[in-house]
Amino acid sequence: MNSIKIETIHYSLNYGNFRAIEDISIKIPEKQVTALIGPSGCGKSTFLRSFNRMNDLIPGVTTEGEILLDGEDIFKMDPVSLRQRVGMVFQKPNPFPKSIYDNVAYGPRVNGLKDHKKLDEIVERSLRGAALWDEVKDNLNKSGLALSGGQQQRLCIARALAVEPSVILMDEPAASLDPIATLRIEDLIRMLVENYTIVIVTHNMQQAGRVSDYTAFFFTDETRTGRLVEYDRTQVIFTNPKDKRTEDYITGRFG
Amino acid sequence: MQRRYRIDKGIKYLLFFSAIVSIIIVFLIFFFIFQSSLPAFQQIGLRNILLETTWRPTNGQYGILAMIVGSVMVTFMAIVMGVPLALGAAIFLAEVAPRAVQNVFRSAIQLLAGIPSVVYGLFGMVVLVPIVRRIPVPGNSGYGLLSAAIVLAVMILPTITSVTEDALRAVPRSYKEASLALGATHWQTIIHVMIPAAKSGIIAALILGVGRAIGETMAMIMVIGNSVIMPTPLTDNPLTIFLRQARTLTGNIAVEINYATGLHESMLFATGVVLFILIMIINASAHLILRNGERS
Amino acid sequence: MNQAESNASSTVQSAAQKQPNRSNLKQRHLSQKFAFGALWVGGALVMLILLVVVGYVITNGIREVTWEFLTTAPRGGLSGEGGISTTIVSTVYLIGLTIVIATPLGIGAAIFLTEYAGETNVGSKFLRSLIDLVHFGVETLAGIPSIIFGLFGFALFVSVLHFGFSLLSAGLAGACLVLPTIIRTTEESLLTVPMSYREASLALGATKWQTIYQVVLPAAIPGIITGIILSVARVISETAVFYVTLGGSARMPTSIFSSGRTLALHLYYLAMDTNAFDKAMATGAVLIISIILINLIIDFVSSKLTAGLRENQ
Ligand SMILES: Nc1ncnc2c1ncn2[C@@H]1O[C@H](COP(=O)(O)OP(=O)(O)OP(=O)(O)O)[C@@H](O)[C@H]1O
Ligand SMILES: [Mg+2]
């Protein structure tokens, strides 16, 4: 196993009185793709959004336990600098209503970079990194919203890359895309994992199988509180799961 | 069975009629205002109306330039004073204030919007004018552009605040999340993402505010002094222009319509037409600014 | 994935080691603190303005507001003596007239706009452009300054139709003024009634009007009431329109052809024509208190509305 990038220790999260996830301990290896799977409502997004403290925005959220990034407690970090280190790609592509260039340059700019040359460089590098450069290099001033759904999602990935994070979180990044665009995103994820630690939520078992190195299976019962059932190499989870519920879910018995 | 459907048809026509009443009213308003103003435009002439500054109906002099300038100046000053505060209040309300403060604040804005304009006018006369009068400038009565603009700034505050707040709240959550997830601070997110995304709503708020300001009548009559002179500085200091008494187009109509007859009366309708056109010019230029802003 | 792209990707450096620019971060947090501080100050300033205006008028006016003040007639003219009884009656009278004229028209228009807009029978193209035109009309009306409504009322009702300076003229002009408010609020609340209600009723064999009358309108009532209350508030606080259509008589109105003065108008006359600033303040206090009461009622109704919506979902 690679070195540990993120570690959660007995982590729980409540939305007000409702306990959404409970007692999750997991070690996410560096420069690997880790997939979070499980039925709807079991807390995958909630867990994923914990890594860059996006849940801080929701009033009434309380947490217990610890989350460590490179061994450092993220709840003791400044959320702004945490989010520069942990980027995020959302389920629905959400480019800003700005030009392609301005979308990608947004992160470096808010971080104080003004040098045009450097910005140009970063924009090109990030767009190349997101496998979008060849398609948009002549139209960098076009609105990001004018791209196709798949292109928009890759733009959002490029935008995240431009901040130079070390971790990228993806919440069902291909859920709103057609099969071909989905495949491109999956290729891209495999390409990015050379340099980044990636955590991805997906409902698509084949996709989890194709892109991830590790898989965490979450489940919930009548209490609706999500728990981690099983976590292992993807290969193991898919061919030789230890828990009956994992097997049932993977073989599609839960629907 | 048949009867039921006949009723249905009849009611449909009734509803149809109610719907077109709005159009009819708009048409009638335009018709009556323009028609009644026709004699003035024909007999006095556009030039003498728009470019002359002397308003002396008893003498057959009907120049309204001083009042156009008065209306535009007081509106502009109110915008300069009121808009920053209104936008700040809207951002505060939509993004910064804790929930409990929000509720109190929103009720306050609602109340501020509901206070009758004559009450603002009275407050201006009794509180504001005596304060302004203390500025030691010869000829300063306290009544005038400055007092009127302060009253007006407060009056347009709630409109602009609440429409801007709505516009900010209508910005998709995903924009805000995306920006924060990229490591922008909340304030950077507001400045670089939320406000640009809410821009058209904010412009609409400003247009509403300007419309409200330039159309305000009674409160203006009460504090602006109503003398028809081209606003000029009272002394060598150019800032004393703001202490000058003035008259607005709206005030001109209201003050004189009850006793005006003949050409004088027609001229007051013409004042209304000019007011209309002024509002249309302001709206159109706001839209133009908006469109240009989008292109660049 | 072509060769060029994968080459490029390998040049993307993982920045795990690179720490974000610390001093820049500090500065960004500082500017946020500063900006939010300024916004709090701005918010406090707005509250202060409200408190000063409302506080001043009420504390200076309320002493004069006695039972006698509310129930005796003003002397009128330049004296400024007396109470406000007739102006209260005029105001109520005018509110009644305005609402009676504007409400049926406004609700009817809103129903037509929402319920018949989607009809796809013959002539629907005509209908569609008509509805656009009505929306345009409503928006134009909402943007016209009130003094123009006054001029219009003066020209049409006072002069051409010979209603004179009267409650009738003022009520008609006032109805034109509040019509867009009623149409908009009613339309909004009609649009929140779920489509499934209508479908269920139509599927049971009800006609369109039966559906509207028995299913759609009841669900939209809080919105309609809000529109009416807003219109009441508008009539109470409006002055310019009535200044040029109502005539300003301080006497008790006896019919819709009587001249009259509303509370707001009375305040104006007191402030401008007399020296009775204390009475003007008292009238202002009465006005502000009635507006506060109306706002409370609106909050109550709209909380009912949101509760109803939650039930619908
Ligand atoms: N903002 C919120 N406030 C209250 N409860 C919430 C909030 N967001 C999510 N929840 C609840 O927390 C639980 C977990 O939600 P979450 O979105 O994390 O599930 P998920 O596994 O991502 O589901 P899906 O696969 O449908 O996206 C659900 O029961 C959900 O209703
Ligand atoms: Mg989810």
XYZ file of C-alpha atoms in Angstrom, chain C residues 41-226:
186
model
C -21.845 48.537 9.984
C -24.020 49.116 6.915
C -26.679 46.797 8.284
C -26.580 48.569 11.624
C -26.894 51.916 9.858
C -30.045 50.780 8.042
C -31.549 49.609 11.338
C -30.569 52.904 12.906
C -32.283 54.880 10.134
C -35.449 52.893 10.636
C -35.347 53.271 14.395
C -34.718 57.005 14.169
C -37.511 57.690 11.656
C -40.101 55.423 13.238
C -38.976 56.224 16.769
C -39.045 59.972 16.228
C -42.464 60.061 14.604
C -44.050 57.718 17.104
C -42.555 59.206 20.267
C -43.362 62.742 19.144
C -46.737 61.894 17.693
C -48.206 59.400 20.089
C -48.866 61.913 22.879
C -51.410 63.674 20.674
C -53.123 60.464 19.686
C -56.019 60.462 22.107
C -59.502 59.109 21.777
C -60.638 62.652 21.206
C -58.078 63.144 18.421
C -59.320 60.025 16.668
C -62.994 60.908 16.984
C -63.259 64.628 16.299
C -63.304 66.156 12.871
C -60.459 68.398 11.691
C -61.380 72.076 11.368
C -59.821 72.170 7.955
C -58.511 75.290 6.308
C -55.422 76.888 7.775
C -56.239 76.256 11.420
C -54.820 72.776 11.872
C -57.149 72.336 14.818
C -59.261 69.304 15.570
C -58.781 65.588 15.160
C -58.739 63.119 12.301
C -62.111 61.362 12.408
C -63.297 62.364 8.938
C -59.945 61.522 7.390
C -60.107 58.039 8.870
C -63.583 57.629 7.377
C -62.386 58.943 4.009
C -59.429 56.586 4.067
C -61.567 53.568 4.861
C -64.111 54.603 2.257
C -61.400 54.965 -0.364
C -59.786 51.655 0.553
C -63.162 49.956 0.163
C -63.827 51.538 -3.224
C -60.366 50.805 -4.581
C -60.404 47.186 -3.447
C -63.926 46.557 -4.688
C -62.994 47.855 -8.121
C -59.529 46.364 -8.432
C -59.861 42.951 -6.793
C -62.304 41.221 -9.175
C -60.469 42.619 -12.186
C -57.082 41.680 -10.784
C -58.054 38.151 -9.784
C -59.862 37.642 -13.081
C -56.828 38.765 -15.026
C -54.510 36.550 -12.991
C -56.755 33.528 -13.541
C -56.852 34.195 -17.234
C -53.086 34.565 -17.383
C -52.309 31.383 -15.494
C -55.191 29.045 -16.302
C -55.841 29.829 -19.940
C -52.277 30.541 -21.009
C -51.507 26.899 -21.703
C -54.629 26.223 -23.767
C -53.745 24.705 -27.088
C -56.978 25.071 -29.011
C -57.500 27.044 -32.167
C -56.338 30.620 -31.929
C -53.806 29.739 -29.265
C -51.198 31.791 -31.063
C -53.400 34.830 -30.736
C -53.944 33.935 -27.097
C -50.232 33.593 -26.483
C -49.423 37.025 -27.891
C -52.377 38.505 -26.033
C -51.015 37.121 -22.785
C -47.595 38.566 -23.546
C -49.289 41.879 -24.183
C -51.153 41.709 -20.869
C -47.928 40.937 -19.036
C -46.338 43.883 -20.764
C -49.298 46.037 -19.717
C -49.075 44.934 -16.106
C -45.350 45.603 -16.004
C -45.766 49.019 -17.595
C -48.486 49.916 -15.100
C -46.262 48.855 -12.223
C -43.498 51.134 -13.469
C -45.555 54.280 -14.019
C -44.955 56.915 -11.326
C -47.991 57.563 -9.191
C -48.293 61.230 -10.113
C -48.987 60.068 -13.687
C -51.872 57.968 -12.397
C -53.003 61.127 -10.676
C -52.834 63.138 -13.882
C -54.694 60.408 -15.712
C -57.379 60.229 -13.042
C -57.643 63.984 -13.115
C -58.018 64.059 -16.895
C -60.408 61.124 -17.310
C -62.436 60.770 -14.121
C -62.404 64.279 -12.674
C -62.711 66.208 -15.936
C -63.961 64.147 -18.890
C -66.367 61.928 -16.952
C -67.343 64.812 -14.617
C -66.965 62.791 -11.427
C -65.244 65.874 -10.026
C -62.813 65.747 -7.132
C -64.408 62.812 -5.392
C -63.962 59.461 -3.718
C -65.144 57.877 -6.962
C -62.472 59.559 -9.084
C -59.809 58.774 -6.503
C -61.017 55.196 -6.104
C -60.886 54.578 -9.847
C -57.413 56.089 -10.119
C -56.337 54.133 -7.034
C -57.677 50.927 -8.577
C -55.494 51.479 -11.652
C -52.572 51.983 -9.287
C -53.012 48.773 -7.285
C -54.194 46.551 -10.123
C -50.682 45.306 -11.021
C -50.013 44.396 -7.383
C -53.153 42.267 -7.168
C -52.545 40.617 -10.531
C -48.945 39.752 -9.681
C -49.494 38.333 -6.215
C -52.534 36.354 -7.341
C -50.695 35.049 -10.380
C -47.762 33.978 -8.236
C -49.925 32.080 -5.813
C -51.940 30.454 -8.615
C -48.692 29.228 -10.132
C -47.759 27.480 -6.887
C -50.924 25.340 -6.975
C -49.725 21.929 -8.189
C -50.799 20.883 -11.680
C -51.950 17.543 -10.276
C -54.848 19.256 -8.434
C -56.213 20.567 -11.699
C -55.721 17.278 -13.494
C -57.452 15.366 -10.732
C -60.472 17.660 -10.874
C -60.686 17.692 -14.666
C -60.362 13.908 -14.719
C -63.430 13.703 -12.470
C -65.441 15.470 -15.154
C -65.442 18.996 -13.756
C -65.382 21.838 -16.252
C -62.493 24.219 -16.347
C -64.316 26.890 -14.369
C -65.539 24.387 -11.769
C -61.955 23.258 -11.393
C -60.696 26.792 -10.974
C -63.447 27.818 -8.625
C -63.480 24.769 -6.402
C -59.888 23.578 -6.493
C -57.448 26.188 -7.721
C -58.762 29.388 -6.130
C -59.111 28.010 -2.585
C -55.510 26.867 -2.690
C -54.424 30.333 -3.805
C -56.366 32.303 -1.215
C -53.472 33.314 1.069
C -51.666 34.812 -1.933
C -54.768 36.673 -3.021
C -55.267 38.026 0.478
C -51.648 39.165 0.585
